[in-house]
Amino acid sequence: MTDIATWTPSATYTDISYATTDEGRIALITIERPERRNAFRPLTSAELAHAISRARHDRTVRVVLLRGAGDQAFCAGADLSERTDGPSDAASEVTPASVLDVQLAIRRIEKPVIALVAGYAIGGGQVLHQVCDLSIAADNARFGQVGPRVGSFDGGYGINLLAKQVGHKRAKELWFLCRQIDAQRALTWGLVNDVVPVADLLEEGVRWARDLVSLSPAALRMLKSSVNADEEGLTGIAQLANDACQLYYGTDEAAEGAAAFMEKRPADFSTFA
């Protein structure tokens, strides 16, 4: 298959790119560090968080696709050279951020985020696709963890969200033993939604995105908030309540309350069940 979308680049970043298609309804965010297997440094995290926020506040965007440049790696996690050699992005005008900022941005955006995973999704890259709403894997994808091997761990979304997705024993197997699994096993375990040939990955992502664009954005928003509320504690409940409140503001009942306040009269809610 050939790519059936025409992409329009927008925004200027150093470590990532941002483009849209279908009259701006689908946004594509790409980590542009293939020479580092798309590993992220603090600048990468800051730009990813900024791009996701951009998509969130763009009324036209309905779905976000997230991928790594090339077909060898979705994201290989943190760039450890930044830890040992010092940050190479110190002169950037963008304030560095942590990968947690990216994870939270993906979970908070009210629109579906689809991870398109080709090649390695290792360490923080594995967690990055986990926090996306849907994941489509190329047939060459590999998933796994290296934390205990390199002196790192993710005790937040990293192991806990994985345990919810694949079960505690399998999550501990990947994290404790630094194991890797291929795309088919990831599909069997429920870690990804589908596996396609690597050459078809972007086109399949566009197909899924177009299916989502055709659906009710409010319903999708509430479904995402509802799932997150179970996992985010009071923060998740607050987000769900905020989304419910936004729907309530569109009702005649809410309009009566606002109108009564502006008109300096008692509100009449007697006609509302």
Coordinates of C-alpha atoms in Angstrom, one line a residue:
M1 CA 0.0 0.0 0.0
T2 CA 1.0 3.6 -0.5
D3 CA 0.5 6.5 1.9
I4 CA -3.0 7.9 1.2
A5 CA -2.5 11.1 3.1
T6 CA -0.9 14.4 2.1
W7 CA 0.9 16.0 5.0
T8 CA 1.3 19.7 5.7
P9 CA 4.3 20.5 8.0
S10 CA 3.8 23.2 10.6
A11 CA 5.7 24.5 13.5
T12 CA 9.5 24.4 13.8
Y13 CA 11.2 22.0 16.2
T14 CA 14.7 20.6 16.6
D15 CA 14.1 17.0 17.7
I16 CA 10.6 16.4 16.4
S17 CA 8.3 17.3 13.5
Y18 CA 4.6 18.2 13.4
A19 CA 2.3 17.9 10.4
T20 CA -1.4 17.6 9.7
T21 CA -3.6 16.1 7.0
D22 CA -7.3 15.8 6.2
E23 CA -7.9 19.5 6.5
G24 CA -6.0 19.5 9.8
R25 CA -8.1 16.9 11.5
I26 CA -5.2 14.4 11.9
A27 CA -1.9 15.5 13.5
L28 CA 1.3 13.5 13.0
I29 CA 4.1 14.0 15.6
T30 CA 7.4 12.3 14.7
I31 CA 10.5 11.9 16.9
E32 CA 13.3 12.9 14.5
R33 CA 16.4 11.3 16.1
P34 CA 16.9 8.1 14.1
E35 CA 20.6 8.3 14.6
R36 CA 19.9 7.7 18.3
R37 CA 17.1 5.3 17.7
N38 CA 14.7 8.1 18.5
A39 CA 15.8 8.2 22.1
F40 CA 14.7 11.3 23.9
R41 CA 16.7 13.9 25.7
P42 CA 15.1 16.7 27.8
L43 CA 14.7 18.9 24.7
T44 CA 12.9 16.1 22.9
S45 CA 10.5 15.7 25.9
A46 CA 9.8 19.4 26.0
E47 CA 9.1 19.6 22.3
L48 CA 6.8 16.5 22.4
A49 CA 4.9 18.0 25.3
H50 CA 4.6 21.3 23.4
A51 CA 3.4 19.6 20.2
I52 CA 0.8 17.5 22.0
S53 CA -0.5 20.6 23.8
R54 CA -0.6 22.3 20.3
A55 CA -2.8 19.5 19.0
R56 CA -4.9 19.6 22.2
H57 CA -5.7 23.3 21.8
D58 CA -6.2 23.2 18.0
R59 CA -10.0 22.9 17.5
T60 CA -9.5 21.3 14.1
V61 CA -7.3 18.4 15.3
R62 CA -9.3 15.4 16.2
V63 CA -6.7 12.6 16.4
V64 CA -3.0 12.5 17.0
L65 CA -0.6 9.9 15.5
L66 CA 2.8 9.5 17.3
R67 CA 5.8 7.7 15.7
G68 CA 9.6 7.6 15.4
A69 CA 11.5 8.5 12.3
G70 CA 12.5 5.6 10.1
D71 CA 11.5 2.0 10.6
Q72 CA 14.2 0.8 13.0
A73 CA 12.9 2.4 16.2
F74 CA 9.8 4.0 17.6
C75 CA 11.7 5.2 20.6
A76 CA 14.6 3.6 22.5
G77 CA 13.9 5.5 25.7
A78 CA 16.2 8.0 27.3
D79 CA 19.4 9.1 25.6
L80 CA 21.9 7.9 28.2
S81 CA 24.7 10.0 26.7
E82 CA 22.8 13.1 28.0
R83 CA 23.2 11.6 31.5
T84 CA 26.9 10.8 31.2
D85 CA 28.1 13.6 28.9
G86 CA 25.9 16.4 30.0
P87 CA 22.9 17.9 28.1
S88 CA 23.7 18.9 24.5
D89 CA 20.6 21.1 24.4
A90 CA 21.6 23.6 27.0
A91 CA 21.6 26.5 24.5
S92 CA 18.1 25.8 23.4
E93 CA 15.4 28.4 24.1
V94 CA 13.0 25.7 25.0
T95 CA 13.0 24.8 28.7
P96 CA 13.9 21.1 29.0
A97 CA 11.2 18.7 30.3
S98 CA 11.0 15.1 31.6
V99 CA 9.4 12.2 29.9
L100 CA 6.7 12.4 32.6
D101 CA 5.6 15.7 31.1
V102 CA 5.1 13.9 27.8
Q103 CA 3.2 11.0 29.5
L104 CA 0.9 13.4 31.3
A105 CA 0.3 15.4 28.1
I106 CA -0.7 12.2 26.2
R107 CA -3.1 11.2 29.0
R108 CA -4.6 14.6 29.4
I109 CA -5.3 15.5 25.8
E110 CA -9.0 14.9 25.2
K111 CA -8.4 13.4 21.8
P112 CA -7.3 9.9 20.9
V113 CA -3.5 9.3 20.5
I114 CA -2.4 6.4 18.4
A115 CA 1.2 5.1 18.7
L116 CA 2.7 3.8 15.4
V117 CA 5.4 1.4 16.6
A118 CA 8.1 0.3 14.1
G119 CA 11.3 -1.3 15.4
Y120 CA 12.4 -0.8 19.0
A121 CA 10.0 0.4 21.7
I122 CA 12.4 0.0 24.6
G123 CA 12.6 1.5 28.1
G124 CA 10.9 4.9 28.1
G125 CA 9.9 4.3 24.5
Q126 CA 7.9 1.2 25.6
V127 CA 6.2 3.4 28.3
L128 CA 5.6 6.1 25.7
H129 CA 3.5 3.8 23.6
Q130 CA 1.8 2.3 26.7
V131 CA 0.3 5.7 27.7
C132 CA -1.2 6.2 24.2
D133 CA -4.8 5.2 23.7
L134 CA -4.2 2.8 20.9
S135 CA -1.0 1.1 19.5
I136 CA -0.5 -0.3 16.1
A137 CA 2.8 -2.3 15.7
A138 CA 4.8 -3.0 12.6
D139 CA 5.8 -6.6 12.2
N140 CA 9.4 -5.7 13.1
A141 CA 8.5 -4.1 16.4
R142 CA 10.2 -5.1 19.6
F143 CA 9.1 -4.2 23.1
G144 CA 10.9 -4.4 26.4
Q145 CA 12.6 -2.9 29.3
V146 CA 16.3 -2.3 30.3
G147 CA 15.8 -0.2 33.5
P148 CA 17.5 -2.5 36.1
R149 CA 20.3 -3.2 33.6
V150 CA 21.2 0.5 33.2
G151 CA 20.4 1.9 36.6
S152 CA 16.9 3.2 35.9
F153 CA 13.3 2.4 36.5
D154 CA 9.8 3.8 36.0
G155 CA 7.7 3.0 39.1
G156 CA 4.8 5.2 37.8
Y157 CA 3.1 4.5 34.5
G158 CA 6.0 2.3 33.5
I159 CA 5.3 -0.8 35.5
N160 CA 1.8 0.0 36.9
L161 CA 0.1 0.7 33.6
L162 CA 1.9 -2.2 32.0
A163 CA 0.6 -4.5 34.8
K164 CA -3.0 -3.4 34.0
Q165 CA -2.5 -4.0 30.3
V166 CA -0.7 -7.4 30.4
G167 CA -1.0 -8.6 34.0
H168 CA 1.3 -8.4 37.0
K169 CA 3.4 -11.4 36.2
R170 CA 4.2 -10.5 32.6
A171 CA 4.9 -6.8 33.6
K172 CA 7.4 -8.0 36.2
E173 CA 8.9 -10.4 33.7
L174 CA 9.6 -7.5 31.3
W175 CA 10.8 -5.1 34.0
F176 CA 12.7 -7.5 36.4
L177 CA 14.4 -9.5 33.8
C178 CA 14.8 -6.8 31.1
R179 CA 13.1 -9.1 28.6
Q180 CA 12.0 -8.2 25.1
I181 CA 9.1 -9.5 23.1
D182 CA 8.2 -9.3 19.4
A183 CA 5.1 -7.8 17.8
Q184 CA 3.1 -11.0 17.7
R185 CA 3.6 -11.7 21.3
A186 CA 2.8 -8.1 22.2
L187 CA -0.5 -8.6 20.3
T188 CA -1.2 -11.9 22.1
W189 CA -0.5 -10.2 25.5
G190 CA -2.8 -7.3 24.7
L191 CA 0.0 -4.7 24.6
V192 CA -0.9 -3.6 21.1
N193 CA -4.1 -3.5 19.1
D194 CA -2.9 -4.7 15.7
V195 CA 0.2 -5.8 13.8
V196 CA 0.8 -4.8 10.2
P197 CA 3.7 -4.9 7.7
V198 CA 6.1 -2.1 8.4
A199 CA 5.6 -0.6 5.0
D200 CA 1.9 -0.2 5.8
L201 CA 2.2 1.2 9.3
L202 CA 1.5 4.9 8.6
E203 CA -1.3 4.2 6.2
E204 CA -3.0 1.9 8.7
G205 CA -2.6 4.6 11.3
V206 CA -4.3 7.1 9.0
R207 CA -7.2 4.6 8.4
W208 CA -7.7 4.2 12.2
A209 CA -7.5 8.0 12.6
R210 CA -10.1 8.6 9.9
D211 CA -12.5 6.1 11.6
L212 CA -12.1 8.1 14.8
V213 CA -12.6 11.4 13.1
S214 CA -16.0 10.1 11.9
L215 CA -17.2 9.5 15.5
S216 CA -18.5 11.7 18.2
P217 CA -15.6 13.7 19.7
A218 CA -17.5 14.3 23.0
A219 CA -18.2 10.6 23.4
L220 CA -14.6 9.7 22.7
R221 CA -13.5 12.4 25.2
M222 CA -15.7 11.0 27.9
L223 CA -14.6 7.5 27.3
K224 CA -11.0 8.4 27.6
S225 CA -11.6 10.4 30.7
S226 CA -13.6 7.6 32.2
V227 CA -10.8 5.1 31.7
N228 CA -8.2 7.5 33.0
A229 CA -10.2 8.3 36.1
D230 CA -9.8 4.8 37.4
E231 CA -6.1 5.0 37.1
E232 CA -5.3 8.6 38.0
G233 CA -6.8 8.9 41.5
L234 CA -8.3 12.3 42.3
T235 CA -6.6 13.9 39.3
G236 CA -8.4 11.5 37.0
I237 CA -11.7 12.1 38.7
A238 CA -11.2 15.9 38.4
Q239 CA -10.5 15.6 34.7
L240 CA -13.7 13.4 34.3
A241 CA -15.7 15.9 36.3
N242 CA -14.3 18.8 34.2
D243 CA -15.3 17.0 30.9
A244 CA -18.8 16.3 32.3
C245 CA -19.1 19.9 33.3
Q246 CA -18.3 21.1 29.8
L247 CA -21.2 18.9 28.5
Y248 CA -23.5 20.3 31.2
Y249 CA -22.7 23.9 30.2
G250 CA -24.3 23.2 26.9
T251 CA -27.7 22.3 28.4
D252 CA -30.8 24.5 28.9
E253 CA -30.5 23.9 32.6
A254 CA -27.1 25.5 32.8
A255 CA -28.1 28.3 30.5
E256 CA -31.0 29.1 32.8
G257 CA -28.6 29.4 35.8
A258 CA -26.3 31.8 33.9
A259 CA -29.1 33.8 32.4
A260 CA -30.7 34.3 35.9
F261 CA -27.4 35.5 37.3
M262 CA -26.9 38.0 34.5
E263 CA -30.5 39.2 34.8
K264 CA -30.2 39.5 38.6
R265 CA -33.2 37.2 39.2
P266 CA -33.8 33.9 41.0
A267 CA -33.1 30.9 38.7
D268 CA -36.1 28.8 37.7
F269 CA -35.1 25.1 37.6
S270 CA -38.6 23.8 38.2
T271 CA -39.0 22.5 34.6
F272 CA -35.9 20.4 34.7
A273 CA -36.1 16.7 35.7

